[in-house]
PDB file of C-alpha atoms in Angstrom:
ATOM      1  CA  MET A   1      95.232  56.441 -35.685  1.00 47.00           C
ATOM      2  CA  LYS A   2      98.418  57.465 -33.911  1.00 48.00           C
ATOM      3  CA  LEU A   3      99.848  53.955 -34.248  1.00 42.00           C
ATOM      4  CA  MET A   4      98.950  53.776 -37.934  1.00 50.00           C
ATOM      5  CA  TRP A   5     100.634  57.085 -38.757  1.00 49.00           C
ATOM      6  CA  SER A   6     103.685  56.326 -36.627  1.00 47.00           C
ATOM      7  CA  THR A   7     104.629  53.491 -39.002  1.00 47.00           C
ATOM      8  CA  GLN A   8     104.537  55.633 -42.123  1.00 49.00           C
ATOM      9  CA  LYS A   9     107.764  56.264 -43.994  1.00 48.00           C
ATOM     10  CA  ALA A  10     107.237  60.029 -43.584  1.00 51.00           C
ATOM     11  CA  ALA A  11     105.879  59.834 -40.030  1.00 58.00           C
ATOM     12  CA  ARG A  12     107.730  62.954 -38.881  1.00 64.00           C
ATOM     13  CA  HIS A  13     106.168  65.061 -41.642  1.00 66.00           C
ATOM     14  CA  THR A  14     102.752  63.565 -40.928  1.00 73.00           C
ATOM     15  CA  ARG A  15     103.005  64.449 -37.238  1.00 79.00           C
ATOM     16  CA  GLY A  16     103.953  68.002 -38.217  1.00 80.00           C
ATOM     17  CA  ARG A  17     100.896  68.301 -40.457  1.00 82.00           C
ATOM     18  CA  LEU A  18      98.674  66.881 -37.723  1.00 85.00           C
ATOM     19  CA  LYS A  19     100.005  69.531 -35.359  1.00 87.00           C
ATOM     20  CA  ASP A  20      99.083  72.238 -37.891  1.00 88.00           C
ATOM     21  CA  VAL A  21      95.577  70.801 -38.317  1.00 90.00           C
ATOM     22  CA  ARG A  22      95.025  70.718 -34.548  1.00 90.00           C
ATOM     23  CA  SER A  23      96.337  74.250 -34.219  1.00 91.00           C
ATOM     24  CA  TYR A  24      93.774  75.545 -36.720  1.00 93.00           C
ATOM     25  CA  PHE A  25      90.684  73.612 -35.639  1.00 93.00           C
ATOM     26  CA  GLY A  26      91.514  73.480 -31.932  1.00 92.00           C
ATOM     27  CA  ASP A  27      91.399  70.513 -29.574  1.00 89.00           C
ATOM     28  CA  ASP A  28      87.869  71.438 -28.473  1.00 91.00           C
ATOM     29  CA  THR A  29      86.388  71.128 -31.975  1.00 92.00           C
ATOM     30  CA  HIS A  30      84.373  67.929 -32.354  1.00 93.00           C
ATOM     31  CA  VAL A  31      84.482  66.088 -35.682  1.00 92.00           C
ATOM     32  CA  THR A  32      80.721  66.624 -36.050  1.00 94.00           C
ATOM     33  CA  GLU A  33      81.401  70.370 -36.228  1.00 94.00           C
ATOM     34  CA  ILE A  34      83.688  70.110 -39.255  1.00 94.00           C
ATOM     35  CA  THR A  35      81.789  70.896 -42.457  1.00 93.00           C
ATOM     36  CA  PRO A  36      82.711  71.414 -46.128  1.00 92.00           C
ATOM     37  CA  TYR A  37      82.700  75.146 -45.386  1.00 93.00           C
ATOM     38  CA  SER A  38      85.142  74.569 -42.515  1.00 93.00           C
ATOM     39  CA  LEU A  39      87.488  72.740 -44.864  1.00 93.00           C
ATOM     40  CA  GLU A  40      87.297  75.424 -47.551  1.00 93.00           C
ATOM     41  CA  SER A  41      88.043  78.045 -44.897  1.00 94.00           C
ATOM     42  CA  TYR A  42      91.033  75.963 -43.833  1.00 94.00           C
ATOM     43  CA  ILE A  43      92.279  75.872 -47.440  1.00 93.00           C
ATOM     44  CA  PHE A  44      91.963  79.665 -47.671  1.00 93.00           C
ATOM     45  CA  HIS A  45      93.861  79.983 -44.373  1.00 94.00           C
ATOM     46  CA  LEU A  46      96.697  77.782 -45.661  1.00 92.00           C
ATOM     47  CA  GLN A  47      96.884  79.713 -48.929  1.00 91.00           C
ATOM     48  CA  ASN A  48      97.227  82.950 -46.975  1.00 91.00           C
ATOM     49  CA  LEU A  49     100.113  81.378 -45.072  1.00 90.00           C
ATOM     50  CA  GLY A  50     101.850  80.699 -48.383  1.00 89.00           C
ATOM     51  CA  ASN A  51     101.345  76.936 -48.386  1.00 86.00           C
ATOM     52  CA  GLY A  52     101.606  75.438 -51.884  1.00 85.00           C
ATOM     53  CA  PRO A  53      99.102  73.002 -53.453  1.00 83.00           C
ATOM     54  CA  ALA A  54     101.027  69.878 -52.435  1.00 79.00           C
ATOM     55  CA  THR A  55     101.357  71.000 -48.808  1.00 84.00           C
ATOM     56  CA  ILE A  56      97.670  71.898 -48.635  1.00 87.00           C
ATOM     57  CA  ASN A  57      96.670  68.528 -50.082  1.00 84.00           C
ATOM     58  CA  ARG A  58      98.796  66.641 -47.559  1.00 84.00           C
ATOM     59  CA  LYS A  59      97.207  68.548 -44.687  1.00 88.00           C
ATOM     60  CA  LEU A  60      93.726  67.887 -46.079  1.00 88.00           C
ATOM     61  CA  ALA A  61      94.693  64.219 -46.142  1.00 85.00           C
ATOM     62  CA  ILE A  62      95.148  64.343 -42.361  1.00 86.00           C
ATOM     63  CA  VAL A  63      91.612  65.656 -41.965  1.00 89.00           C
ATOM     64  CA  SER A  64      90.384  63.037 -44.447  1.00 86.00           C
ATOM     65  CA  LYS A  65      91.916  60.206 -42.399  1.00 83.00           C
ATOM     66  CA  ILE A  66      90.283  61.509 -39.232  1.00 89.00           C
ATOM     67  CA  MET A  67      86.923  61.828 -40.963  1.00 89.00           C
ATOM     68  CA  ASN A  68      87.223  58.346 -42.471  1.00 86.00           C
ATOM     69  CA  TYR A  69      87.875  56.944 -39.022  1.00 87.00           C
ATOM     70  CA  ALA A  70      84.926  58.842 -37.508  1.00 90.00           C
ATOM     71  CA  HIS A  71      82.595  57.764 -40.309  1.00 89.00           C
ATOM     72  CA  ARG A  72      83.707  54.128 -40.126  1.00 87.00           C
ATOM     73  CA  HIS A  73      82.903  54.060 -36.394  1.00 89.00           C
ATOM     74  CA  GLY A  74      79.558  55.846 -36.701  1.00 92.00           C
ATOM     75  CA  VAL A  75      80.612  59.124 -35.097  1.00 93.00           C
ATOM     76  CA  ILE A  76      79.523  61.095 -38.172  1.00 93.00           C
ATOM     77  CA  LYS A  77      76.874  60.172 -40.716  1.00 90.00           C
ATOM     78  CA  ALA A  78      78.627  61.652 -43.743  1.00 88.00           C
ATOM     79  CA  LYS A  79      82.193  62.655 -44.469  1.00 87.00           C
ATOM     80  CA  PRO A  80      82.686  66.344 -45.432  1.00 88.00           C
ATOM     81  CA  THR A  81      84.902  66.930 -48.442  1.00 83.00           C
ATOM     82  CA  ALA A  82      86.741  69.856 -49.997  1.00 81.00           C
ATOM     83  CA  PRO A  83      88.347  70.359 -53.416  1.00 80.00           C
ATOM     84  CA  LEU A  84      91.991  69.325 -53.610  1.00 79.00           C
ATOM     85  CA  GLN A  85      94.569  71.653 -55.113  1.00 80.00           C
ATOM     86  CA  ARG A  86      96.009  71.050 -58.565  1.00 77.00           C
ATOM     87  CA  GLU A  87      99.650  69.967 -58.631  1.00 66.00           C
ATOM     88  CA  PRO A  88     101.953  69.639 -61.657  1.00 60.00           C
ATOM     89  CA  SER A  89     101.577  66.365 -63.559  1.00 58.00           C
ATOM     90  CA  GLY A  90     104.465  64.052 -64.408  1.00 54.00           C
ATOM     91  CA  ARG A  91     105.343  62.016 -67.481  1.00 54.00           C
ATOM     92  CA  ILE A  92     102.767  59.545 -68.814  1.00 55.00           C
ATOM     93  CA  ARG A  93     103.897  56.214 -70.268  1.00 59.00           C
ATOM     94  CA  TYR A  94     101.603  53.962 -72.333  1.00 64.00           C
ATOM     95  CA  TYR A  95     102.200  50.289 -73.111  1.00 69.00           C
ATOM     96  CA  SER A  96     101.720  48.853 -76.566  1.00 73.00           C
ATOM     97  CA  THR A  97      99.584  45.731 -76.921  1.00 79.00           C
ATOM     98  CA  GLU A  98     102.738  43.700 -77.526  1.00 82.00           C
ATOM     99  CA  GLU A  99     104.520  45.093 -74.447  1.00 80.00           C
ATOM    100  CA  GLU A 100     101.491  44.418 -72.276  1.00 84.00           C
ATOM    101  CA  ALA A 101     101.116  40.831 -73.472  1.00 86.00           C
ATOM    102  CA  GLY A 102     104.835  40.175 -73.056  1.00 87.00           C
ATOM    103  CA  ILE A 103     104.988  41.442 -69.483  1.00 87.00           C
ATOM    104  CA  ILE A 104     101.916  39.508 -68.366  1.00 90.00           C
ATOM    105  CA  ALA A 105     103.052  36.295 -70.065  1.00 90.00           C
ATOM    106  CA  ALA A 106     106.478  36.559 -68.449  1.00 90.00           C
ATOM    107  CA  ALA A 107     105.029  37.037 -64.946  1.00 90.00           C
ATOM    108  CA  LYS A 108     104.830  33.446 -63.720  1.00 89.00           C
ATOM    109  CA  ASP A 109     104.265  34.491 -60.095  1.00 91.00           C
ATOM    110  CA  PRO A 110     100.477  35.096 -59.749  1.00 90.00           C
ATOM    111  CA  ARG A 111     101.143  37.853 -57.196  1.00 90.00           C
ATOM    112  CA  LEU A 112     103.191  39.793 -59.735  1.00 92.00           C
ATOM    113  CA  ARG A 113     100.815  38.994 -62.580  1.00 93.00           C
ATOM    114  CA  ASP A 114      97.890  40.518 -60.634  1.00 95.00           C
ATOM    115  CA  PHE A 115     100.052  43.495 -59.701  1.00 94.00           C
ATOM    116  CA  PHE A 116     101.178  44.129 -63.294  1.00 92.00           C
ATOM    117  CA  ILE A 117      97.647  43.769 -64.691  1.00 93.00           C
ATOM    118  CA  THR A 118      96.358  46.290 -62.161  1.00 94.00           C
ATOM    119  CA  LEU A 119      99.124  48.750 -63.069  1.00 90.00           C
ATOM    120  CA  ILE A 120      98.542  48.336 -66.797  1.00 88.00           C
ATOM    121  CA  ASP A 121      94.737  48.416 -66.811  1.00 89.00           C
ATOM    122  CA  THR A 122      94.308  51.281 -64.330  1.00 88.00           C
ATOM    123  CA  GLY A 123      97.347  53.465 -65.030  1.00 84.00           C
ATOM    124  CA  MET A 124      97.979  53.658 -61.288  1.00 87.00           C
ATOM    125  CA  ARG A 125     101.489  54.050 -59.904  1.00 85.00           C
ATOM    126  CA  LYS A 126     103.223  51.342 -57.907  1.00 87.00           C
ATOM    127  CA  GLY A 127     102.775  53.177 -54.606  1.00 87.00           C
ATOM    128  CA  GLU A 128      99.101  53.821 -55.321  1.00 88.00           C
ATOM    129  CA  VAL A 129      98.424  50.142 -55.950  1.00 91.00           C
ATOM    130  CA  LEU A 130     100.330  49.061 -52.839  1.00 90.00           C
ATOM    131  CA  SER A 131      98.474  51.580 -50.651  1.00 89.00           C
ATOM    132  CA  LEU A 132      95.079  50.581 -52.092  1.00 90.00           C
ATOM    133  CA  GLU A 133      92.550  49.506 -49.450  1.00 89.00           C
ATOM    134  CA  TRP A 134      89.289  47.630 -49.847  1.00 91.00           C
ATOM    135  CA  GLU A 135      87.310  50.730 -48.912  1.00 88.00           C
ATOM    136  CA  ASP A 136      88.783  52.491 -51.978  1.00 89.00           C
ATOM    137  CA  ILE A 137      86.935  50.070 -54.269  1.00 91.00           C
ATOM    138  CA  ASN A 138      83.358  50.724 -55.336  1.00 91.00           C
ATOM    139  CA  TRP A 139      82.225  47.236 -56.317  1.00 91.00           C
ATOM    140  CA  GLU A 140      78.765  48.330 -57.416  1.00 90.00           C
ATOM    141  CA  ASN A 141      80.118  50.817 -59.981  1.00 88.00           C
ATOM    142  CA  GLU A 142      83.239  48.736 -60.660  1.00 91.00           C
ATOM    143  CA  GLU A 143      85.631  51.591 -60.015  1.00 91.00           C
ATOM    144  CA  ILE A 144      88.566  52.541 -57.800  1.00 91.00           C
ATOM    145  CA  VAL A 145      88.416  55.887 -56.005  1.00 86.00           C
ATOM    146  CA  LEU A 146      91.755  57.522 -55.193  1.00 82.00           C
ATOM    147  CA  ALA A 147      91.034  60.548 -53.021  1.00 74.00           C
ATOM    148  CA  ASP A 148      93.645  60.536 -50.249  1.00 69.00           C
ATOM    149  CA  PRO A 149      96.637  62.778 -51.137  1.00 59.00           C
ATOM    150  CA  ASP A 150      98.816  60.738 -48.771  1.00 60.00           C
ATOM    151  CA  LYS A 151      98.268  57.753 -51.071  1.00 62.00           C
ATOM    152  CA  ILE A 152      98.412  59.386 -54.480  1.00 60.00           C
ATOM    153  CA  LYS A 153     101.197  61.223 -56.235  1.00 56.00           C
ATOM    154  CA  ALA A 154      98.829  63.210 -58.438  1.00 53.00           C
ATOM    155  CA  SER A 155      97.075  66.193 -56.936  1.00 50.00           C
ATOM    156  CA  LEU A 156      93.461  65.536 -57.820  1.00 58.00           C
ATOM    157  CA  PRO A 157      91.275  62.646 -56.689  1.00 68.00           C
ATOM    158  CA  ARG A 158      90.660  60.123 -59.439  1.00 76.00           C
ATOM    159  CA  THR A 159      87.869  57.676 -60.132  1.00 84.00           C
ATOM    160  CA  ILE A 160      89.285  54.824 -62.171  1.00 88.00           C
ATOM    161  CA  PRO A 161      86.972  52.369 -63.959  1.00 91.00           C
ATOM    162  CA  MET A 162      88.010  48.769 -63.417  1.00 93.00           C
ATOM    163  CA  THR A 163      88.402  46.529 -66.420  1.00 93.00           C
ATOM    164  CA  ARG A 164      86.711  43.145 -66.250  1.00 92.00           C
ATOM    165  CA  ARG A 165      89.994  41.394 -65.505  1.00 93.00           C
ATOM    166  CA  VAL A 166      91.004  43.855 -62.754  1.00 95.00           C
ATOM    167  CA  CYS A 167      87.583  43.559 -61.140  1.00 94.00           C
ATOM    168  CA  GLY A 168      87.826  39.778 -61.319  1.00 94.00           C
ATOM    169  CA  LEU A 169      91.328  39.493 -59.903  1.00 95.00           C
ATOM    170  CA  LEU A 170      90.563  41.912 -57.064  1.00 95.00           C
ATOM    171  CA  LYS A 171      87.460  39.938 -56.124  1.00 93.00           C
ATOM    172  CA  ASN A 172      89.575  36.811 -56.122  1.00 93.00           C
ATOM    173  CA  ARG A 173      92.232  38.461 -53.968  1.00 92.00           C
ATOM    174  CA  ARG A 174      89.549  39.689 -51.581  1.00 90.00           C
ATOM    175  CA  GLY A 175      88.627  36.081 -50.946  1.00 86.00           C
ATOM    176  CA  LEU A 176      92.248  35.169 -50.250  1.00 82.00           C
ATOM    177  CA  ILE A 177      93.641  38.241 -48.494  1.00 69.00           C
ATOM    178  CA  ALA A 178      91.892  40.021 -45.630  1.00 66.00           C
ATOM    179  CA  ALA A 179      94.068  43.088 -45.018  1.00 82.00           C
ATOM    180  CA  LYS A 180      94.254  44.903 -48.381  1.00 89.00           C
ATOM    181  CA  PRO A 181      94.366  44.107 -52.109  1.00 93.00           C
ATOM    182  CA  PHE A 182      98.175  44.073 -52.314  1.00 92.00           C
ATOM    183  CA  ASP A 183      99.508  43.556 -48.820  1.00 89.00           C
ATOM    184  CA  TYR A 184     103.204  44.048 -49.536  1.00 88.00           C
ATOM    185  CA  THR A 185     105.667  46.745 -48.562  1.00 87.00           C
ATOM    186  CA  GLY A 186     107.418  48.756 -51.242  1.00 85.00           C
ATOM    187  CA  ASN A 187     110.657  46.923 -50.484  1.00 88.00           C
ATOM    188  CA  GLN A 188     109.005  43.517 -50.791  1.00 89.00           C
ATOM    189  CA  MET A 189     107.515  44.405 -54.162  1.00 89.00           C
ATOM    190  CA  ASP A 190     110.792  45.922 -55.367  1.00 88.00           C
ATOM    191  CA  HIS A 191     112.507  42.631 -54.522  1.00 89.00           C
ATOM    192  CA  MET A 192     109.909  40.597 -56.423  1.00 90.00           C
ATOM    193  CA  VAL A 193     110.161  42.912 -59.432  1.00 88.00           C
ATOM    194  CA  ARG A 194     113.966  42.726 -59.432  1.00 87.00           C
ATOM    195  CA  ASP A 195     113.779  38.934 -59.454  1.00 89.00           C
ATOM    196  CA  PHE A 196     111.225  39.082 -62.271  1.00 89.00           C
ATOM    197  CA  LYS A 197     113.407  41.381 -64.376  1.00 86.00           C
ATOM    198  CA  ARG A 198     116.447  39.168 -63.855  1.00 86.00           C
ATOM    199  CA  ASP A 199     114.654  35.909 -64.636  1.00 87.00           C
ATOM    200  CA  SER A 200     112.539  37.157 -67.561  1.00 85.00           C
ATOM    201  CA  GLY A 201     115.116  39.188 -69.460  1.00 80.00           C
ATOM    202  CA  TYR A 202     113.632  42.599 -68.638  1.00 76.00           C
ATOM    203  CA  GLU A 203     116.611  43.644 -66.546  1.00 68.00           C
ATOM    204  CA  GLY A 204     117.912  46.981 -67.789  1.00 63.00           C
ATOM    205  CA  ASN A 205     114.793  47.626 -69.896  1.00 60.00           C
ATOM    206  CA  THR A 206     113.658  50.850 -68.219  1.00 56.00           C
ATOM    207  CA  GLU A 207     111.156  51.713 -70.941  1.00 55.00           C
ATOM    208  CA  ALA A 208     109.201  48.446 -70.924  1.00 54.00           C
ATOM    209  CA  LEU A 209     108.822  48.623 -67.141  1.00 56.00           C
ATOM    210  CA  PHE A 210     108.820  52.395 -66.770  1.00 47.00           C
ATOM    211  CA  HIS A 211     106.683  52.872 -63.655  1.00 51.00           C
ATOM    212  CA  ILE A 212     107.193  49.462 -62.020  1.00 55.00           C
TER     213      ILE A 212
END
């Protein structure tokens, strides 16, 4: 866990939040003792300290990571959850049918084509798609669950139905890629997108590729 967080872009902030979480729960508190009530009490404590919704959500994300780790390794049977805080929403951009078809047709690189289709069909942001992990996908219900505030820009967890083509391409990628659905850094994807814009004539078209 420490190694994973130490490689994050905002590692210093993450370590600060972890320190706050440890200060509240105490080093002697075992993960099996943390309940939904414990988490709601923690939220109330943070609100009393004057922490805003975004700060509270980021600190809950620390607890969520710890609980995910404990659950994955059989330390706890079920992961306790707590309601996230509502944060202001940003601008929403929709593609027309023509824009969508044009972007997908122009993406000759299958890596970019899968990436663009996922963005278009799910409405997810670039960072959300790149941080997506296999455990975030519910194959049985054909949906993506975004619940970790460290991964999502929006405040509230979202359950996103997968279209048939997104479900199909992700299953295909699962057979080819072991680590995660889109195992690229933000810089790597930015480079691929820049090349795509230059080669396909989309360079300078900020509206057609608004959130890419």
